[in-house]
Tab-separated table of C-alpha atoms in Angstrom:
chain	number	residue	atom	x	y	z
B	63	UNK	CA	-27.841	8.045	2.229
B	64	UNK	CA	-25.556	9.784	4.715
B	65	UNK	CA	-21.968	8.476	4.741
B	66	UNK	CA	-20.889	8.189	8.201
B	67	UNK	CA	-16.330	7.874	8.006
B	68	UNK	CA	-14.702	6.364	10.676
B	69	UNK	CA	-11.482	6.491	12.076
B	70	UNK	CA	-8.947	6.931	14.955
B	71	UNK	CA	-5.717	5.523	15.408
B	72	UNK	CA	-4.068	2.196	15.550
B	73	UNK	CA	-5.549	0.733	18.515
B	74	UNK	CA	-8.122	3.490	19.550
B	75	UNK	CA	-11.030	0.740	18.922
B	76	UNK	CA	-12.307	1.819	15.449
B	77	UNK	CA	-13.668	-1.739	14.947
B	78	UNK	CA	-15.235	-1.667	18.635
B	79	UNK	CA	-17.521	1.683	17.506
B	80	UNK	CA	-17.908	0.398	14.529
B	81	UNK	CA	-19.098	-3.142	15.376
B	82	UNK	CA	-21.566	-1.546	18.016
B	83	UNK	CA	-23.062	1.007	15.061
B	84	UNK	CA	-23.659	-1.719	13.501
B	85	UNK	CA	-25.592	-3.351	16.809
B	86	UNK	CA	-27.926	-0.362	16.396
B	87	UNK	CA	-28.310	-0.998	11.763
B	88	UNK	CA	-26.000	1.421	10.911
B	89	UNK	CA	-23.797	-0.765	8.704
B	90	UNK	CA	-20.217	-0.304	8.468
B	91	UNK	CA	-17.410	-1.116	5.285
B	92	UNK	CA	-14.107	-2.314	7.070
B	93	UNK	CA	-11.710	-0.850	4.794
B	94	UNK	CA	-8.996	-2.774	6.119
B	95	UNK	CA	-10.864	-5.840	5.740
B	96	UNK	CA	-11.816	-5.304	2.458
B	97	UNK	CA	-8.876	-3.678	1.002
B	98	UNK	CA	-7.367	-6.626	2.255
B	99	UNK	CA	-9.460	-8.874	0.300
B	100	UNK	CA	-10.202	-7.276	-2.719
B	101	UNK	CA	-5.585	-7.667	-2.040
B	102	UNK	CA	-6.281	-10.854	-3.041
B	103	UNK	CA	-8.992	-10.687	-5.169
B	104	UNK	CA	-8.679	-7.581	-7.602
B	105	UNK	CA	-6.950	-8.707	-11.452
B	106	UNK	CA	-6.340	-4.610	-11.145
B	107	UNK	CA	-4.810	-4.370	-7.613
B	108	UNK	CA	-2.889	-8.070	-8.639
B	109	UNK	CA	-1.660	-7.517	-12.155
B	110	UNK	CA	0.040	-3.493	-10.971
B	111	UNK	CA	1.208	-5.716	-7.273
B	112	UNK	CA	2.806	-7.645	-9.765
B	113	UNK	CA	4.150	-5.437	-12.381
B	114	UNK	CA	5.566	-3.662	-9.412
B	115	UNK	CA	6.925	-6.107	-7.194
B	116	UNK	CA	7.658	-9.562	-9.160
B	117	UNK	CA	4.836	-12.543	-9.343
B	118	UNK	CA	6.655	-13.920	-5.318
B	119	UNK	CA	4.560	-10.966	-4.228
B	120	UNK	CA	1.477	-13.146	-4.352
B	121	UNK	CA	1.873	-16.549	-2.367
B	122	UNK	CA	-0.547	-20.016	-3.023
B	123	UNK	CA	-3.117	-16.863	-4.974
B	124	UNK	CA	-2.934	-14.469	-2.113
B	125	UNK	CA	-0.713	-11.296	-1.024
B	126	UNK	CA	1.921	-12.155	0.612
B	127	UNK	CA	1.680	-8.849	3.388
B	128	UNK	CA	4.791	-9.354	5.431
B	129	UNK	CA	6.440	-9.321	2.023
B	130	UNK	CA	4.598	-6.725	1.055
B	131	UNK	CA	4.893	-5.034	4.809
B	132	UNK	CA	8.871	-5.528	4.935
B	133	UNK	CA	9.444	-3.892	1.568
B	134	UNK	CA	6.553	-1.169	1.601
B	135	UNK	CA	7.418	0.449	5.287
B	136	UNK	CA	9.954	1.777	5.866
B	137	UNK	CA	9.888	3.332	2.065
B	138	UNK	CA	7.063	6.504	1.490
B	139	UNK	CA	7.973	6.528	-2.739
B	140	UNK	CA	6.933	2.375	-2.548
B	141	UNK	CA	4.228	2.552	0.020
B	142	UNK	CA	2.376	5.980	-1.534
B	143	UNK	CA	2.160	3.654	-5.093
B	144	UNK	CA	1.027	0.941	-3.001
B	145	UNK	CA	-1.496	3.476	-1.807
B	146	UNK	CA	-2.370	4.345	-5.099
B	147	UNK	CA	-2.259	0.530	-6.159
B	148	UNK	CA	-5.001	-0.134	-3.531
B	149	UNK	CA	-7.336	3.009	-2.424
B	150	UNK	CA	-8.823	3.647	-5.967
B	151	UNK	CA	-10.019	0.066	-6.130
B	152	UNK	CA	-11.208	-0.259	-2.251
B	153	UNK	CA	-13.515	3.262	-2.870
B	154	UNK	CA	-14.812	1.784	-6.090
B	155	UNK	CA	-15.798	-1.461	-4.301
B	156	UNK	CA	-17.104	1.440	-1.267
B	157	UNK	CA	-19.897	2.739	-3.255
B	158	UNK	CA	-20.857	0.389	-5.126
B	159	UNK	CA	-22.153	-1.239	-1.649
B	160	UNK	CA	-22.684	1.405	-0.620
B	161	UNK	CA	-25.922	1.336	-3.627
B	162	UNK	CA	-26.357	-1.790	-2.302
B	163	UNK	CA	-27.539	-0.523	1.241
B	164	UNK	CA	-31.007	0.226	2.199
B	165	UNK	CA	-30.747	2.355	5.111
B	166	UNK	CA	-30.683	5.802	5.805
B	167	UNK	CA	-27.112	5.542	7.509
B	168	UNK	CA	-23.988	3.773	6.289
B	169	UNK	CA	-20.140	3.920	7.330
B	170	UNK	CA	-16.666	3.674	6.177
B	171	UNK	CA	-13.920	2.362	8.986
B	172	UNK	CA	-10.282	3.311	8.364
B	173	UNK	CA	-7.338	4.669	10.450
B	174	UNK	CA	-6.587	6.143	7.246
B	175	UNK	CA	-9.350	8.113	6.753
B	176	UNK	CA	-7.758	11.374	5.985
B	177	UNK	CA	-4.366	10.387	4.761
B	178	UNK	CA	-6.737	8.652	2.099
B	179	UNK	CA	-8.793	10.965	1.137
B	180	UNK	CA	-11.422	8.979	1.608
B	181	UNK	CA	-12.887	11.189	3.587
B	182	UNK	CA	-13.725	13.174	0.966
B	183	UNK	CA	-16.683	10.429	0.160
B	184	UNK	CA	-18.045	10.489	3.595
B	185	UNK	CA	-20.636	13.886	4.968
B	186	UNK	CA	-19.691	13.694	8.614
B	187	UNK	CA	-16.469	12.053	11.345
B	188	UNK	CA	-16.301	10.194	14.079
B	189	UNK	CA	-12.819	10.058	15.373
B	190	UNK	CA	-12.498	7.395	17.890
B	191	UNK	CA	-9.753	8.554	20.763
B	192	UNK	CA	-7.805	6.896	22.960
B	193	UNK	CA	-4.569	7.811	24.685
B	194	UNK	CA	-1.596	6.555	23.501
B	195	UNK	CA	-0.237	4.821	26.069
B	196	UNK	CA	-3.728	2.587	26.303
B	197	UNK	CA	-2.914	2.686	22.741
B	198	UNK	CA	0.045	1.633	22.936
B	199	UNK	CA	-0.725	-1.653	25.380
B	200	UNK	CA	-3.654	-2.752	23.294
B	201	UNK	CA	-1.159	-3.233	20.312
B	202	UNK	CA	1.581	-4.536	22.060
B	203	UNK	CA	-1.513	-7.414	23.973
B	204	UNK	CA	-3.389	-7.613	20.260
B	205	UNK	CA	-0.314	-7.533	17.877
B	206	UNK	CA	2.399	-9.652	19.746
B	207	UNK	CA	4.497	-5.934	18.400
B	208	UNK	CA	7.329	-4.857	20.343
B	209	UNK	CA	6.318	-0.568	21.746
B	210	UNK	CA	8.532	0.226	19.345
B	211	UNK	CA	6.827	-1.435	16.290
B	212	UNK	CA	3.817	0.169	17.387
B	213	UNK	CA	5.496	3.685	17.973
B	214	UNK	CA	7.009	3.393	14.326
B	215	UNK	CA	2.732	2.230	13.388
B	216	UNK	CA	1.514	4.941	15.259
B	217	UNK	CA	4.528	7.437	13.141
B	218	UNK	CA	2.631	6.436	10.333
B	219	UNK	CA	-0.321	8.012	10.781
B	220	UNK	CA	-2.042	11.851	10.755
B	221	UNK	CA	-2.044	12.955	14.219
B	222	UNK	CA	-4.519	12.526	16.659
B	223	UNK	CA	-4.317	15.951	17.868
B	224	UNK	CA	-5.037	16.983	13.263
B	225	UNK	CA	-7.773	14.127	13.395
B	226	UNK	CA	-9.795	15.293	16.632
B	227	UNK	CA	-9.385	18.811	14.979
B	228	UNK	CA	-11.226	17.674	11.811
B	229	UNK	CA	-14.025	15.535	13.343
B	230	UNK	CA	-17.182	16.533	13.344
B	231	UNK	CA	-18.218	14.516	16.416
B	232	UNK	CA	-15.261	12.588	18.167
B	233	UNK	CA	-16.103	8.846	20.725
B	234	UNK	CA	-13.488	8.771	23.935
B	235	UNK	CA	-12.648	4.810	24.344
B	236	UNK	CA	-10.837	5.096	27.205
B	237	UNK	CA	-11.766	2.230	29.229
B	238	UNK	CA	-12.898	5.088	32.173
B	239	UNK	CA	-16.396	5.910	29.262
B	240	UNK	CA	-18.493	3.695	28.748
B	241	UNK	CA	-18.697	3.172	25.029
B	242	UNK	CA	-22.507	2.352	24.412
B	243	UNK	CA	-24.285	6.265	25.698
B	244	UNK	CA	-21.346	8.240	23.997
B	245	UNK	CA	-22.345	5.975	20.504
B	246	UNK	CA	-26.405	6.441	21.629
B	247	UNK	CA	-25.647	9.704	22.440
B	248	UNK	CA	-24.145	10.061	18.767
B	249	UNK	CA	-26.827	8.086	16.564
B	250	UNK	CA	-29.429	11.293	18.869
B	251	UNK	CA	-27.198	13.966	17.168
B	252	UNK	CA	-27.040	12.852	13.569
B	253	UNK	CA	-30.517	11.407	13.163
B	254	UNK	CA	-31.900	16.003	14.229
B	255	UNK	CA	-29.594	16.705	11.619
């Protein structure tokens, strides 16, 4: 099975592109969604996070994401420790998920595909690109964040320039170029390989 990595900065429209791929019968593993699920359900993650932060990091059997974010957002070393707890479990879950797919293609969607090393488990990478101003507006509207909060999150991710250099394919999501023709072209390109 050929595994497609899908990445892009916050607000670029990765999830929209990923959802459109499912319309073309390419199943997508949404790493952020699955990571949240696993943070609540995985005994391995729970034990390690409780060891690191104490029992109060879980409330009503769910990870207190707001509290976790406040603890790690400005602490690079602590963020790295949390990522080393969660990412291997997500990676293992993705590999199990892949084994249950019955298609020639599948995809792995993650904003931090390169930063997390998940790109090593894909055969090619698609970057979804949108201009920074548009991404800012989208995230501010979607998440009710201030411009400063969004910029802070953007600065924690790999730059678009580096992602574009490393990606095998780029889809532009600037609200000027239609997405569906770009996705159809991408599918034609990959099915010829």
